Amino acid sequence: MLSYEKLLLENKQWASEKLAEDPDYFNNLAQIQTPEFLWIGCSDSRVPADRITGTQPGEIFVHRNVANLVIHTDVNLLSVLDFAVNHLKVKHVIVCGHYGCGGIKAALTQHDYRYVLNMWLRNIKDVYRLYRDELDAIEDEEKRGDRLAELNVKEQVLHLVKTSIIQRAWKKEQRPDLHGWIYGLKDGIINTVFEMKAGSYIDPLYAYDDL
Ligand code: CO
C-alpha cells in the first residue's frame, strides 16, 4: 500500500467509528459551525491544535503557518482573522508557539534559505532584534531558541492588537480575549506566555480613534 493510501483507509475507519458511536454525528456537524476559539499555530506536524487541546471538530477554527506569525500583509491570515472575529464571533484568539520550533531555529542562523523563506523568517529576526540584550545573554543555544519562541508568541499577539479587526471588535463587542501560549514538544504541556483581555491598553501609535 502506498503511504497516502493508508490515510484514505484510516479516514474510512474513523468515519465508520464515529457513526457507530453516534449515527447523527456528521449530520449535526454539517449543520452549523460555532467555534469559540481561533487558533493561530505553527504548521509543525507535531503540534496538532485539536489533539493537544482535546477539542472536537466544530470547536476550534485553525490557521497554521511556519512559526505562527501574524504578518500584516498576509491576506490568508487576515481573512481567517476577519472571518473568525466578525462572522464566527469567536471569544478567544490563541497564538500558540512551541519549543524546538524549526522556523525559530532557522531564523537564528545566518543561512540563506532563498527568497521566499528568507522573507518569512526575517519577521522572526525582527522579533529577536527587539529583545536582543536578553537573548544574547542566553548562552545555551536551545534555551535561546526556546525563549525566542516565547517572545515571538508575545509579539504576534501584539500584532493582532494592531489590526483594526481586533480593535473594532474590542470596542463594539468586548471580545475576543487574546492568548499567547507555548507548547512543549518534550512534555506535551501548554503554558501561558502572554495575555491581553478585550479592552486592554493599546499603544496610541497603533490605536485607531475613529473606528
Ligand atoms: Co514550529
Coordinates of C-alpha atoms and ligand atoms in Angstrom, one line a residue:
M1 CA 0.0 0.0 0.0
L2 CA 1.3 3.5 -0.8
S3 CA 1.7 5.8 2.2
Y4 CA -1.0 8.2 1.2
E5 CA -3.5 5.3 0.6
K6 CA -3.2 4.5 4.3
L7 CA -4.6 7.9 5.1
L8 CA -7.7 7.3 3.0
L9 CA -8.1 3.9 4.6
E10 CA -7.8 5.4 8.1
N11 CA -10.3 8.0 7.2
K12 CA -12.9 5.4 6.3
Q13 CA -12.2 3.6 9.5
W14 CA -12.5 6.8 11.5
A15 CA -15.8 7.8 9.8
S16 CA -17.4 4.4 10.5
E17 CA -16.3 4.5 14.1
K18 CA -17.9 7.9 14.6
L19 CA -21.1 6.7 13.0
A20 CA -21.1 3.7 15.2
E21 CA -20.8 5.9 18.3
D22 CA -23.4 8.4 17.1
P23 CA -25.5 7.9 14.0
D24 CA -26.2 11.7 13.8
Y25 CA -22.5 12.7 14.3
F26 CA -22.0 14.1 10.8
N27 CA -25.5 15.4 10.4
N28 CA -25.1 17.5 13.5
L29 CA -21.6 18.7 12.5
A30 CA -22.6 19.6 8.9
Q31 CA -25.4 21.9 10.0
I32 CA -23.6 24.6 11.9
Q33 CA -20.1 25.7 12.9
T34 CA -19.8 27.8 16.0
P35 CA -16.3 27.5 17.4
E36 CA -15.4 29.7 20.4
F37 CA -11.7 29.7 19.6
L38 CA -9.4 30.8 16.7
W39 CA -6.1 29.0 16.9
I40 CA -3.0 30.5 15.2
G41 CA -0.3 27.9 15.4
C42 CA 2.8 26.5 13.8
S43 CA 2.5 24.2 10.8
D44 CA 4.7 21.7 12.6
S45 CA 3.2 18.3 12.3
R46 CA 3.9 17.6 16.0
V47 CA 1.6 20.4 17.2
P48 CA -2.0 19.4 16.1
A49 CA -4.3 22.0 17.6
D50 CA -7.3 19.8 18.3
R51 CA -5.4 16.8 19.6
I52 CA -3.3 18.6 22.2
T53 CA -6.3 20.6 23.4
G54 CA -8.8 17.8 23.4
T55 CA -11.2 19.7 21.2
Q56 CA -13.6 18.1 18.8
P57 CA -14.5 19.0 15.2
G58 CA -16.5 22.2 15.3
E59 CA -14.9 23.6 18.4
I60 CA -11.7 25.3 17.1
F61 CA -11.1 27.4 14.0
V62 CA -7.5 26.9 12.9
H63 CA -4.8 28.8 11.0
R64 CA -1.3 27.5 10.9
N65 CA 1.9 28.8 9.3
V66 CA 5.6 28.4 9.8
A67 CA 6.4 29.7 13.4
N68 CA 2.8 31.0 14.0
L69 CA 3.4 34.5 12.6
V70 CA 0.9 37.3 12.4
I71 CA 2.0 39.4 9.4
H72 CA 0.0 42.5 8.5
T73 CA 0.3 41.9 4.7
D74 CA -0.7 38.2 4.9
V75 CA -4.1 38.1 3.2
N76 CA -4.5 34.5 4.2
L77 CA -4.2 35.1 7.9
L78 CA -6.1 38.4 7.8
S79 CA -9.0 36.7 6.0
V80 CA -9.1 33.9 8.7
L81 CA -9.0 36.5 11.5
D82 CA -11.7 38.6 9.9
F83 CA -13.9 35.6 9.3
A84 CA -13.3 34.2 12.8
V85 CA -13.9 37.5 14.6
N86 CA -16.7 39.1 12.5
H87 CA -18.6 36.1 11.3
L88 CA -17.9 33.2 13.7
K89 CA -17.8 35.7 16.6
V90 CA -15.0 33.8 18.4
K91 CA -14.5 34.7 22.1
H92 CA -10.8 33.8 22.2
V93 CA -7.9 34.1 19.8
I94 CA -4.9 31.9 20.7
V95 CA -1.4 32.2 19.3
C96 CA 0.4 29.0 20.1
G97 CA 4.1 28.6 19.5
H98 CA 6.2 25.7 20.6
Y99 CA 9.6 24.9 21.9
G100 CA 12.0 23.4 19.4
C101 CA 10.4 25.3 16.6
G102 CA 12.3 24.7 13.3
G103 CA 11.3 28.1 12.0
I104 CA 12.7 29.8 15.0
K105 CA 15.9 27.8 14.8
A106 CA 16.3 28.7 11.1
A107 CA 15.9 32.4 11.9
L108 CA 18.7 32.1 14.4
T109 CA 21.1 31.1 11.7
Q110 CA 22.7 33.2 9.0
H111 CA 21.9 30.7 6.4
D112 CA 20.4 31.8 3.1
Y113 CA 17.2 29.8 2.8
R114 CA 16.5 31.5 -0.5
Y115 CA 13.9 34.0 -1.4
V116 CA 10.6 33.2 0.0
L117 CA 11.7 31.5 3.2
N118 CA 14.1 34.3 3.9
M119 CA 11.2 36.8 3.6
W120 CA 9.2 34.8 6.1
L121 CA 12.0 34.1 8.6
R122 CA 13.1 37.8 8.6
N123 CA 10.0 38.5 10.7
I124 CA 11.4 36.3 13.4
K125 CA 14.8 38.1 13.2
D126 CA 12.9 41.3 13.7
V127 CA 11.5 39.9 17.0
Y128 CA 15.0 38.9 18.0
R129 CA 16.2 42.5 17.5
L130 CA 13.5 43.8 19.9
Y131 CA 14.8 41.6 22.7
R132 CA 18.5 41.4 21.6
D133 CA 20.1 42.1 25.0
E134 CA 18.0 39.4 26.8
L135 CA 18.5 36.8 24.1
D136 CA 22.2 37.5 23.5
A137 CA 22.8 36.9 27.2
I138 CA 21.5 33.3 27.0
E139 CA 24.5 31.1 26.2
D140 CA 22.7 27.8 25.6
E141 CA 21.6 27.7 22.0
E142 CA 18.5 25.6 22.6
K143 CA 17.4 27.8 25.6
R144 CA 17.9 30.9 23.5
G145 CA 15.7 29.5 20.7
D146 CA 13.0 28.5 23.2
R147 CA 13.0 32.0 24.8
L148 CA 12.7 33.5 21.3
A149 CA 9.8 31.2 20.7
E150 CA 8.1 32.6 23.8
L151 CA 8.9 36.2 22.8
N152 CA 7.7 35.6 19.3
V153 CA 4.3 34.5 20.6
K154 CA 4.0 37.7 22.6
E155 CA 4.9 39.8 19.6
Q156 CA 2.4 38.0 17.4
V157 CA -0.3 38.7 20.0
L158 CA 0.7 42.4 19.9
H159 CA 0.5 42.3 16.1
L160 CA -3.1 41.1 16.5
V161 CA -3.9 44.1 18.6
K162 CA -2.6 46.4 15.9
T163 CA -5.2 45.3 13.5
S164 CA -8.5 47.3 13.1
I165 CA -10.2 43.9 13.1
I166 CA -9.4 43.3 16.7
Q167 CA -9.6 46.9 17.8
R168 CA -13.1 47.2 16.3
A169 CA -14.3 44.0 17.9
W170 CA -12.9 45.1 21.3
K171 CA -14.7 48.5 21.0
K172 CA -18.0 47.2 19.8
E173 CA -18.3 43.8 21.3
Q174 CA -15.7 43.5 24.1
R175 CA -14.2 40.4 22.6
P176 CA -12.1 38.4 21.8
D177 CA -9.6 37.9 24.5
L178 CA -6.1 37.2 23.1
H179 CA -3.9 34.4 24.5
G180 CA -0.2 33.7 23.8
W181 CA 0.7 30.1 24.6
I182 CA 3.7 27.9 24.2
Y183 CA 3.6 24.1 23.7
G184 CA 6.4 21.8 24.9
L185 CA 7.2 19.0 22.4
K186 CA 9.0 17.2 25.2
D187 CA 6.2 17.1 27.8
G188 CA 3.1 17.9 25.8
I189 CA 2.2 20.8 28.1
I190 CA 0.9 24.2 27.1
N191 CA 1.9 27.2 29.2
T192 CA 0.6 30.8 29.0
V193 CA 3.2 33.3 27.9
F194 CA 1.2 36.4 27.5
E195 CA -2.4 37.5 27.6
M196 CA -4.5 40.5 26.5
K197 CA -8.1 40.7 27.6
A198 CA -10.5 42.5 25.3
G199 CA -10.3 46.2 26.1
S200 CA -6.7 46.1 27.2
Y201 CA -4.5 49.2 26.7
I202 CA -3.5 49.8 23.1
D203 CA -0.3 51.7 22.2
P204 CA -1.6 55.0 20.9
L205 CA 0.8 54.7 18.0
Y206 CA -1.3 51.8 16.7
A207 CA -4.7 52.7 18.2
Y208 CA -7.4 53.9 15.7
D209 CA -9.5 56.7 17.2
D210 CA -12.3 56.7 14.5
L211 CA -13.4 53.0 14.3
Ligands
CO1 CO 7.3 25.4 14.6

